[in-house]
PDB file of C-alpha atoms in Angstrom:
ATOM      1  CA  MET A 783     -14.693  -9.325  26.015  1.00 61.00           C
ATOM      2  CA  LYS A 784     -16.066  -8.601  22.945  1.00 88.00           C
ATOM      3  CA  LYS A 785     -16.377 -10.650  19.561  1.00 92.00           C
ATOM      4  CA  ILE A 786     -14.865  -8.569  16.369  1.00 96.00           C
ATOM      5  CA  GLN A 787     -16.039 -10.194  13.104  1.00 97.00           C
ATOM      6  CA  TYR A 788     -13.624  -9.742   9.898  1.00 98.00           C
ATOM      7  CA  ILE A 789     -12.991 -11.436   6.095  1.00 98.00           C
ATOM      8  CA  THR A 790      -9.332 -12.014   4.935  1.00 98.00           C
ATOM      9  CA  TYR A 791      -8.188 -10.237   1.773  1.00 97.00           C
ATOM     10  CA  ILE A 792      -5.417 -11.525  -0.460  1.00 96.00           C
ATOM     11  CA  PRO A 793      -4.650  -8.626  -2.855  1.00 95.00           C
ATOM     12  CA  ALA A 794      -1.432  -9.824  -5.290  1.00 93.00           C
ATOM     13  CA  GLY A 795      -0.428 -11.505  -1.624  1.00 89.00           C
ATOM     14  CA  ASN A 796      -0.909  -8.648   0.609  1.00 89.00           C
ATOM     15  CA  ASP A 797      -2.719 -10.216   2.959  1.00 94.00           C
ATOM     16  CA  THR A 798      -4.972  -7.951   4.674  1.00 96.00           C
ATOM     17  CA  ALA A 799      -7.980  -8.485   7.706  1.00 98.00           C
ATOM     18  CA  PHE A 800     -11.289  -6.454   6.905  1.00 98.00           C
ATOM     19  CA  VAL A 801     -13.266  -6.330  11.064  1.00 98.00           C
ATOM     20  CA  LEU A 802     -16.692  -5.895   9.705  1.00 97.00           C
ATOM     21  CA  LYS A 803     -17.772  -3.130  11.444  1.00 95.00           C
ATOM     22  CA  ARG A 804     -16.431   1.158  11.614  1.00 93.00           C
ATOM     23  CA  GLY A 805     -15.949   3.793  14.140  1.00 90.00           C
ATOM     24  CA  TYR A 806     -13.561   2.624  16.356  1.00 94.00           C
ATOM     25  CA  THR A 807     -11.823   5.435  17.817  1.00 93.00           C
ATOM     26  CA  GLN A 808      -7.295   5.578  17.479  1.00 92.00           C
ATOM     27  CA  GLU A 809      -6.903   3.384  20.179  1.00 93.00           C
ATOM     28  CA  GLN A 810      -9.698   0.800  19.660  1.00 94.00           C
ATOM     29  CA  LYS A 811      -8.251   0.612  16.086  1.00 94.00           C
ATOM     30  CA  LYS A 812      -4.628  -0.468  17.450  1.00 93.00           C
ATOM     31  CA  LYS A 813      -5.870  -2.697  19.891  1.00 94.00           C
ATOM     32  CA  ILE A 814      -8.458  -4.554  17.560  1.00 96.00           C
ATOM     33  CA  ASN A 815      -5.350  -4.104  14.972  1.00 95.00           C
ATOM     34  CA  ASP A 816      -2.503  -5.540  17.732  1.00 94.00           C
ATOM     35  CA  ALA A 817      -4.553  -8.507  18.152  1.00 95.00           C
ATOM     36  CA  ILE A 818      -5.709  -9.732  14.686  1.00 96.00           C
ATOM     37  CA  MET A 819      -1.752  -9.770  14.211  1.00 94.00           C
ATOM     38  CA  LYS A 820      -1.073 -12.320  16.886  1.00 94.00           C
ATOM     39  CA  GLU A 821      -3.734 -14.319  16.200  1.00 95.00           C
ATOM     40  CA  GLU A 822      -2.537 -14.004  11.865  1.00 95.00           C
ATOM     41  CA  SER A 823       0.647 -13.657  11.887  1.00 92.00           C
ATOM     42  CA  ASN A 824       0.399 -13.632   8.336  1.00 93.00           C
ATOM     43  CA  ILE A 825      -1.871 -10.722   7.897  1.00 95.00           C
ATOM     44  CA  GLU A 826       0.108  -7.104   7.402  1.00 91.00           C
ATOM     45  CA  GLN A 827      -2.400  -4.787   7.705  1.00 93.00           C
ATOM     46  CA  VAL A 828      -6.204  -4.175   9.233  1.00 97.00           C
ATOM     47  CA  GLY A 829      -8.717  -2.148   7.979  1.00 97.00           C
ATOM     48  CA  PHE A 830     -12.234  -1.503   9.464  1.00 98.00           C
ATOM     49  CA  VAL A 831     -15.400  -2.271   6.411  1.00 97.00           C
ATOM     50  CA  GLU A 832     -19.270  -2.032   6.726  1.00 95.00           C
ATOM     51  CA  LEU A 833     -21.713  -2.956   4.653  1.00 92.00           C
ATOM     52  CA  GLY A 834     -24.776  -1.051   4.606  1.00 87.00           C
ATOM     53  CA  LYS A 835     -23.534   2.420   4.355  1.00 83.00           C
ATOM     54  CA  GLU A 836     -22.073   4.053   1.395  1.00 91.00           C
ATOM     55  CA  PRO A 837     -18.850   2.539   0.676  1.00 96.00           C
ATOM     56  CA  GLU A 838     -16.033   3.375   3.293  1.00 97.00           C
ATOM     57  CA  LEU A 839     -12.421   1.887   4.243  1.00 97.00           C
ATOM     58  CA  GLU A 840     -10.954   2.881   7.099  1.00 96.00           C
ATOM     59  CA  MET A 841      -7.091   2.045   7.856  1.00 95.00           C
ATOM     60  CA  ALA A 842      -6.417   1.223  11.614  1.00 93.00           C
ATOM     61  CA  GLY A 843      -3.295   3.464  11.759  1.00 89.00           C
ATOM     62  CA  GLY A 844      -4.806   6.282   8.806  1.00 88.00           C
ATOM     63  CA  GLU A 845      -3.011   5.655   6.075  1.00 86.00           C
ATOM     64  CA  PHE A 846      -3.466   4.912   2.165  1.00 88.00           C
ATOM     65  CA  CYS A 847      -3.336   1.388   1.145  1.00 91.00           C
ATOM     66  CA  GLY A 848      -4.017   0.894  -2.549  1.00 92.00           C
ATOM     67  CA  ASN A 849      -3.827  -3.146  -2.507  1.00 94.00           C
ATOM     68  CA  ALA A 850      -6.730  -2.398   0.752  1.00 96.00           C
ATOM     69  CA  THR A 851      -8.831   0.194  -1.365  1.00 96.00           C
ATOM     70  CA  ARG A 852      -8.940  -2.333  -4.367  1.00 96.00           C
ATOM     71  CA  SER A 853      -9.665  -5.020  -1.858  1.00 97.00           C
ATOM     72  CA  ALA A 854     -11.749  -2.838  -0.228  1.00 98.00           C
ATOM     73  CA  ALA A 855     -13.699  -2.452  -3.676  1.00 97.00           C
ATOM     74  CA  HIS A 856     -13.875  -5.907  -4.715  1.00 97.00           C
ATOM     75  CA  PHE A 857     -15.699  -6.512  -0.935  1.00 97.00           C
ATOM     76  CA  TYR A 858     -18.599  -4.316  -1.820  1.00 97.00           C
ATOM     77  CA  LEU A 859     -19.686  -5.102  -5.208  1.00 97.00           C
ATOM     78  CA  GLY A 860     -18.640  -8.798  -3.570  1.00 95.00           C
ATOM     79  CA  GLY A 861     -16.632  -9.188  -6.866  1.00 95.00           C
ATOM     80  CA  LYS A 862     -18.432  -8.708  -9.409  1.00 96.00           C
ATOM     81  CA  SER A 863     -17.302  -6.037 -12.287  1.00 97.00           C
ATOM     82  CA  GLY A 864     -19.019  -2.349 -11.383  1.00 98.00           C
ATOM     83  CA  ASN A 865     -17.218   0.847 -10.285  1.00 97.00           C
ATOM     84  CA  LEU A 866     -17.421   2.933  -6.991  1.00 97.00           C
ATOM     85  CA  THR A 867     -16.029   5.869  -4.975  1.00 97.00           C
ATOM     86  CA  LEU A 868     -14.843   4.386  -2.248  1.00 96.00           C
ATOM     87  CA  LYS A 869     -14.460   7.124   1.471  1.00 96.00           C
ATOM     88  CA  VAL A 870     -11.272   6.618   2.418  1.00 94.00           C
ATOM     89  CA  ASN A 871      -9.941   7.378   6.292  1.00 91.00           C
ATOM     90  CA  GLY A 872     -12.768  10.067   6.040  1.00 89.00           C
ATOM     91  CA  LYS A 873     -11.251  12.866   3.632  1.00 87.00           C
ATOM     92  CA  ASP A 874     -10.381  10.130   0.464  1.00 88.00           C
ATOM     93  CA  TYR A 875     -12.720  10.112  -2.556  1.00 94.00           C
ATOM     94  CA  ILE A 876     -11.080   7.225  -4.658  1.00 95.00           C
ATOM     95  CA  LYS A 877     -12.449   5.716  -7.539  1.00 97.00           C
ATOM     96  CA  ALA A 878     -12.164   1.816  -7.373  1.00 98.00           C
ATOM     97  CA  GLY A 879     -14.099  -1.063  -8.811  1.00 98.00           C
ATOM     98  CA  VAL A 880     -13.579  -4.752 -10.007  1.00 98.00           C
ATOM     99  CA  ASN A 881     -12.647  -5.131 -14.106  1.00 96.00           C
ATOM    100  CA  GLU A 882     -14.530  -7.628 -16.376  1.00 94.00           C
ATOM    101  CA  ASN A 883     -11.834 -10.330 -16.271  1.00 94.00           C
ATOM    102  CA  GLY A 884     -12.093  -9.928 -12.144  1.00 94.00           C
ATOM    103  CA  ASP A 885      -8.927  -7.660 -11.483  1.00 96.00           C
ATOM    104  CA  ALA A 886      -9.594  -5.112  -8.487  1.00 97.00           C
ATOM    105  CA  TYR A 887      -7.966  -1.392  -9.586  1.00 98.00           C
ATOM    106  CA  CYS A 888      -7.961   1.950  -7.408  1.00 97.00           C
ATOM    107  CA  GLU A 889      -7.116   5.296  -8.598  1.00 96.00           C
ATOM    108  CA  ILE A 890      -3.548   6.563  -5.571  1.00 94.00           C
ATOM    109  CA  PRO A 891      -4.681  10.055  -4.661  1.00 91.00           C
ATOM    110  CA  LEU A 892      -1.665  12.084  -5.649  1.00 92.00           C
ATOM    111  CA  TYR A 893      -0.416  13.988  -3.190  1.00 90.00           C
ATOM    112  CA  LYS A 894      -1.007  17.970  -3.333  1.00 86.00           C
ATOM    113  CA  GLY A 895       0.738  19.853  -1.188  1.00 85.00           C
ATOM    114  CA  THR A 896       3.129  22.431  -1.182  1.00 87.00           C
ATOM    115  CA  ASN A 897       6.813  20.002  -0.609  1.00 89.00           C
ATOM    116  CA  LYS A 898       8.277  18.384  -4.079  1.00 92.00           C
ATOM    117  CA  MET A 899       5.933  15.070  -5.435  1.00 94.00           C
ATOM    118  CA  PHE A 900       9.112  13.950  -6.899  1.00 96.00           C
ATOM    119  CA  GLU A 901      12.696  14.677  -5.532  1.00 96.00           C
ATOM    120  CA  ILE A 902      15.593  12.775  -6.273  1.00 97.00           C
ATOM    121  CA  LYS A 903      17.506  12.368  -3.078  1.00 96.00           C
ATOM    122  CA  GLU A 904      20.829  11.199  -4.100  1.00 94.00           C
ATOM    123  CA  GLU A 905      22.180   9.326  -6.918  1.00 94.00           C
ATOM    124  CA  GLY A 906      19.800   6.056  -7.632  1.00 95.00           C
ATOM    125  CA  ILE A 907      17.381   6.516  -4.372  1.00 97.00           C
ATOM    126  CA  TYR A 908      14.590   8.687  -5.421  1.00 98.00           C
ATOM    127  CA  GLN A 909      11.731   9.800  -3.085  1.00 98.00           C
ATOM    128  CA  VAL A 910       8.028  10.684  -4.364  1.00 97.00           C
ATOM    129  CA  ARG A 911       4.984  12.185  -1.949  1.00 96.00           C
ATOM    130  CA  MET A 912       1.340  10.836  -2.456  1.00 91.00           C
ATOM    131  CA  GLN A 913      -1.585  11.385  -0.067  1.00 86.00           C
ATOM    132  CA  GLY A 914      -0.819   9.794   2.871  1.00 83.00           C
ATOM    133  CA  MET A 915       2.556   8.304   2.012  1.00 91.00           C
ATOM    134  CA  VAL A 916       6.011   8.606   1.335  1.00 96.00           C
ATOM    135  CA  THR A 917       7.369   5.908  -1.089  1.00 97.00           C
ATOM    136  CA  ILE A 918      11.859   5.743  -0.801  1.00 98.00           C
ATOM    137  CA  VAL A 919      12.965   3.951  -4.515  1.00 98.00           C
ATOM    138  CA  ILE A 920      15.899   2.762  -4.648  1.00 97.00           C
ATOM    139  CA  GLU A 921      17.792   1.707  -7.923  1.00 96.00           C
ATOM    140  CA  GLU A 922      18.232  -1.824  -9.533  1.00 93.00           C
ATOM    141  CA  ASN A 923      22.651  -1.248  -8.458  1.00 92.00           C
ATOM    142  CA  LYS A 924      22.418   0.723  -4.886  1.00 92.00           C
ATOM    143  CA  GLY A 925      19.727  -1.514  -3.958  1.00 86.00           C
ATOM    144  CA  LYS A 926      21.579  -4.419  -4.666  1.00 88.00           C
ATOM    145  CA  PRO A 927      23.717  -4.914  -1.140  1.00 89.00           C
ATOM    146  CA  TYR A 928      21.041  -3.785   1.130  1.00 87.00           C
ATOM    147  CA  LEU A 929      19.289  -6.858  -0.766  1.00 89.00           C
ATOM    148  CA  GLU A 930      22.526  -9.633  -0.160  1.00 86.00           C
ATOM    149  CA  ASN A 931      20.942  -9.213   3.170  1.00 83.00           C
ATOM    150  CA  LYS A 932      17.238  -9.908   3.007  1.00 79.00           C
ATOM    151  CA  ASN A 933      17.644 -10.306   7.398  1.00 82.00           C
ATOM    152  CA  ALA A 934      18.427  -6.746   7.983  1.00 89.00           C
ATOM    153  CA  ILE A 935      16.727  -4.672   4.839  1.00 92.00           C
ATOM    154  CA  ARG A 936      13.830  -3.660   7.501  1.00 93.00           C
ATOM    155  CA  ASP A 937      17.419  -2.433  10.123  1.00 93.00           C
ATOM    156  CA  GLU A 938      18.055  -0.401   7.008  1.00 93.00           C
ATOM    157  CA  ALA A 939      14.855   0.473   6.003  1.00 95.00           C
ATOM    158  CA  LYS A 940      13.935   2.399   9.180  1.00 95.00           C
ATOM    159  CA  LYS A 941      18.116   4.124   8.979  1.00 95.00           C
ATOM    160  CA  LEU A 942      16.818   5.504   5.850  1.00 95.00           C
ATOM    161  CA  ILE A 943      13.529   6.778   6.483  1.00 96.00           C
ATOM    162  CA  GLU A 944      15.236   8.755   9.871  1.00 96.00           C
ATOM    163  CA  ASN A 945      18.176   9.781   7.480  1.00 96.00           C
ATOM    164  CA  TYR A 946      15.760  11.393   5.012  1.00 96.00           C
ATOM    165  CA  GLN A 947      13.470  12.909   8.174  1.00 96.00           C
ATOM    166  CA  LEU A 948      10.831  11.490   7.500  1.00 96.00           C
ATOM    167  CA  THR A 949       9.668   9.534  11.169  1.00 96.00           C
ATOM    168  CA  ASN A 950       6.394  12.261  11.121  1.00 95.00           C
ATOM    169  CA  GLU A 951       4.882  11.230   8.221  1.00 94.00           C
ATOM    170  CA  GLU A 952       1.663   8.856   8.782  1.00 92.00           C
ATOM    171  CA  ALA A 953       3.302   5.997   6.068  1.00 93.00           C
ATOM    172  CA  VAL A 954       6.625   5.172   4.515  1.00 96.00           C
ATOM    173  CA  GLY A 955       7.623   2.657   2.527  1.00 96.00           C
ATOM    174  CA  VAL A 956      11.060   2.126   1.256  1.00 97.00           C
ATOM    175  CA  MET A 957      11.379  -0.289  -2.555  1.00 97.00           C
ATOM    176  CA  PHE A 958      14.220  -1.877  -3.356  1.00 97.00           C
ATOM    177  CA  LEU A 959      14.067  -2.340  -6.934  1.00 97.00           C
ATOM    178  CA  GLU A 960      15.376  -5.833  -8.688  1.00 95.00           C
ATOM    179  CA  LYS A 961      15.728  -7.318 -12.045  1.00 92.00           C
ATOM    180  CA  GLU A 962      14.192 -11.455 -11.615  1.00 91.00           C
ATOM    181  CA  ASP A 963      12.719 -13.244 -15.205  1.00 87.00           C
ATOM    182  CA  ASN A 964      13.257  -9.983 -17.220  1.00 89.00           C
ATOM    183  CA  MET A 965      10.462  -8.384 -15.045  1.00 92.00           C
ATOM    184  CA  LEU A 966      11.466  -5.274 -12.585  1.00 95.00           C
ATOM    185  CA  LYS A 967      10.742  -6.165  -8.862  1.00 96.00           C
ATOM    186  CA  ILE A 968       9.848  -4.514  -5.443  1.00 97.00           C
ATOM    187  CA  ASN A 969      10.807  -5.494  -2.274  1.00 95.00           C
ATOM    188  CA  PRO A 970       8.494  -3.630   0.135  1.00 96.00           C
ATOM    189  CA  ILE A 971       9.602  -1.682   3.184  1.00 96.00           C
ATOM    190  CA  VAL A 972       6.505  -0.465   5.028  1.00 95.00           C
ATOM    191  CA  TRP A 973       6.764   1.690   8.913  1.00 95.00           C
ATOM    192  CA  VAL A 974       3.179   3.002   9.857  1.00 92.00           C
ATOM    193  CA  ASN A 975       3.552   5.465  11.847  1.00 93.00           C
ATOM    194  CA  ALA A 976       0.403   5.561  14.456  1.00 89.00           C
ATOM    195  CA  ILE A 977       0.324   2.045  14.860  1.00 89.00           C
ATOM    196  CA  ASP A 978       4.469   1.799  14.513  1.00 89.00           C
ATOM    197  CA  THR A 979       4.524  -1.472  12.390  1.00 89.00           C
ATOM    198  CA  LEU A 980       7.468  -2.138  10.352  1.00 92.00           C
ATOM    199  CA  PHE A 981       7.147  -4.759   7.828  1.00 89.00           C
ATOM    200  CA  TYR A 982       8.130  -6.610   4.709  1.00 93.00           C
ATOM    201  CA  GLU A 983       5.504  -6.450   2.496  1.00 92.00           C
ATOM    202  CA  THR A 984       4.339  -9.578   0.137  1.00 93.00           C
ATOM    203  CA  ALA A 985       2.833  -6.729  -2.075  1.00 94.00           C
ATOM    204  CA  CYS A 986       2.518  -2.750  -1.410  1.00 94.00           C
ATOM    205  CA  GLY A 987       0.760  -0.972  -4.513  1.00 94.00           C
ATOM    206  CA  SER A 988       1.433   2.254  -3.298  1.00 92.00           C
ATOM    207  CA  GLY A 989       5.312   1.133  -3.744  1.00 95.00           C
ATOM    208  CA  THR A 990       4.326   0.059  -6.959  1.00 97.00           C
ATOM    209  CA  THR A 991       2.563   3.111  -7.496  1.00 97.00           C
ATOM    210  CA  GLY A 992       5.973   5.150  -6.588  1.00 97.00           C
ATOM    211  CA  VAL A 993       7.864   3.183  -8.967  1.00 97.00           C
ATOM    212  CA  GLY A 994       5.135   3.893 -11.946  1.00 97.00           C
ATOM    213  CA  ILE A 995       5.804   7.794 -10.976  1.00 97.00           C
ATOM    214  CA  VAL A 996      10.031   7.148 -10.790  1.00 97.00           C
ATOM    215  CA  LYS A 997       9.225   6.009 -14.319  1.00 97.00           C
ATOM    216  CA  ALA A 998       7.124   8.584 -15.991  1.00 97.00           C
ATOM    217  CA  MET A 999       9.272  10.744 -14.483  1.00 96.00           C
ATOM    218  CA  GLN A1000      13.363   9.558 -15.793  1.00 95.00           C
ATOM    219  CA  GLU A1001      12.189   8.702 -19.126  1.00 96.00           C
ATOM    220  CA  ASP A1002       9.158  11.681 -19.216  1.00 95.00           C
ATOM    221  CA  CYS A1003       6.156  10.290 -21.327  1.00 96.00           C
ATOM    222  CA  SER A1004       2.979   7.941 -19.963  1.00 97.00           C
ATOM    223  CA  GLN A1005       4.097   4.472 -18.451  1.00 97.00           C
ATOM    224  CA  LYS A1006       2.120   0.928 -17.646  1.00 97.00           C
ATOM    225  CA  LEU A1007       4.239  -1.700 -16.095  1.00 97.00           C
ATOM    226  CA  ASP A1008       4.093  -5.029 -14.101  1.00 97.00           C
ATOM    227  CA  ILE A1009       5.812  -5.510 -11.981  1.00 97.00           C
ATOM    228  CA  LYS A1010       6.519  -8.452  -9.613  1.00 97.00           C
ATOM    229  CA  GLN A1011       6.057  -8.345  -5.717  1.00 96.00           C
ATOM    230  CA  PRO A1012       7.613 -10.130  -3.332  1.00 94.00           C
ATOM    231  CA  SER A1013       4.497 -13.279  -3.362  1.00 94.00           C
ATOM    232  CA  GLY A1014       5.023 -13.597  -7.116  1.00 95.00           C
ATOM    233  CA  GLU A1015       2.522 -12.374  -8.027  1.00 95.00           C
ATOM    234  CA  ILE A1016       1.240  -9.123 -10.418  1.00 96.00           C
ATOM    235  CA  ILE A1017       0.935  -5.402  -9.500  1.00 97.00           C
ATOM    236  CA  ASN A1018      -0.113  -3.466 -12.756  1.00 97.00           C
ATOM    237  CA  ILE A1019       0.236   0.768 -12.762  1.00 98.00           C
ATOM    238  CA  HIS A1020      -0.587   2.817 -15.399  1.00 98.00           C
ATOM    239  CA  ILE A1021       0.788   6.557 -14.621  1.00 98.00           C
ATOM    240  CA  GLU A1022      -0.909   9.074 -17.320  1.00 97.00           C
ATOM    241  CA  LYS A1023       1.591  11.731 -17.739  1.00 96.00           C
ATOM    242  CA  ASP A1024       0.804  14.942 -18.878  1.00 93.00           C
ATOM    243  CA  GLY A1025       4.283  17.665 -19.374  1.00 89.00           C
ATOM    244  CA  GLU A1026       5.666  17.570 -15.753  1.00 86.00           C
ATOM    245  CA  GLN A1027       1.836  16.824 -14.518  1.00 91.00           C
ATOM    246  CA  ILE A1028       1.697  13.302 -13.145  1.00 95.00           C
ATOM    247  CA  ARG A1029      -2.597  13.171 -13.739  1.00 95.00           C
ATOM    248  CA  LYS A1030      -3.461   9.981 -12.818  1.00 96.00           C
ATOM    249  CA  ALA A1031      -1.581   6.570 -10.894  1.00 97.00           C
ATOM    250  CA  ILE A1032      -4.248   3.702 -11.294  1.00 98.00           C
ATOM    251  CA  ILE A1033      -3.059  -0.416  -9.267  1.00 97.00           C
ATOM    252  CA  SER A1034      -5.235  -3.084 -10.718  1.00 98.00           C
ATOM    253  CA  GLY A1035      -5.025  -6.936 -10.748  1.00 96.00           C
ATOM    254  CA  LYS A1036      -6.254 -10.526  -8.909  1.00 94.00           C
ATOM    255  CA  ILE A1037      -7.497 -10.347  -5.468  1.00 95.00           C
ATOM    256  CA  LYS A1038      -8.913 -13.879  -3.752  1.00 95.00           C
ATOM    257  CA  THR A1039     -10.658 -14.645  -1.092  1.00 96.00           C
ATOM    258  CA  ASP A1040     -12.203 -16.979   0.795  1.00 92.00           C
ATOM    259  CA  GLY A1041     -15.143 -14.857   1.874  1.00 92.00           C
ATOM    260  CA  LYS A1042     -15.162 -16.483   5.805  1.00 95.00           C
ATOM    261  CA  VAL A1043     -16.121 -14.871   8.429  1.00 97.00           C
ATOM    262  CA  LYS A1044     -13.973 -15.485  11.782  1.00 97.00           C
ATOM    263  CA  GLU A1045     -14.780 -13.935  14.387  1.00 95.00           C
ATOM    264  CA  ILE A1046     -11.501 -12.998  17.897  1.00 95.00           C
ATOM    265  CA  ASP A1047     -11.750 -11.630  21.372  1.00 90.00           C
ATOM    266  CA  ILE A1048     -10.686  -8.217  22.253  1.00 88.00           C
TER     267      ILE A1048
END
């Protein structure tokens, strides 16, 4: 038996466990991930951080997670305002930090491969590629039938992932949009390949980014939007669009943590 120490961070309601040590194998990461999620059903994702070394975040499934990334910035800065460059999953260097108003932010790594970043899959359904994540965005009218039965929405999202032949991707998020209190709200279902988790998440930074990119492409201009999450909290997305190119995407919002170190036997 080995004791694993972790802290819980809550970025806009998206409960995230940070294990306070890095360097585990993928098999060990999955084992730790499953043990923590079994211990605490509210945990939706697990990352690995370590003080005393360069700011770095490793996700259990190797996926890019915007909420976890900005939470890691909050962790390394001790919640104080400042900026840093965070190494994520051993490959991406992400600008992140905490603003003077206490909001934690991070840039979202934009897709640089040979596939299309933005595609219209069918009327009212769009696909957005980012580094480490593919997001399907379903407009309100198209998504309404799915939202009438939220108990089945996870299964419907998995069918869409399979139908669009995305099962080899690192991670896929399906965002069902609706309007609530005159605000755009997402209902995010997120599947992570390496650890085979499928969650109806309480908040999703990458999904929020996907929605911002869709709106920027539709309206042919930069966007700054407040997107309501299932938790009822807000994530802000700022998209910079220059001509046909998306130049930058930044998410920001509040982070909560009690800073309490917990232990679990693995």
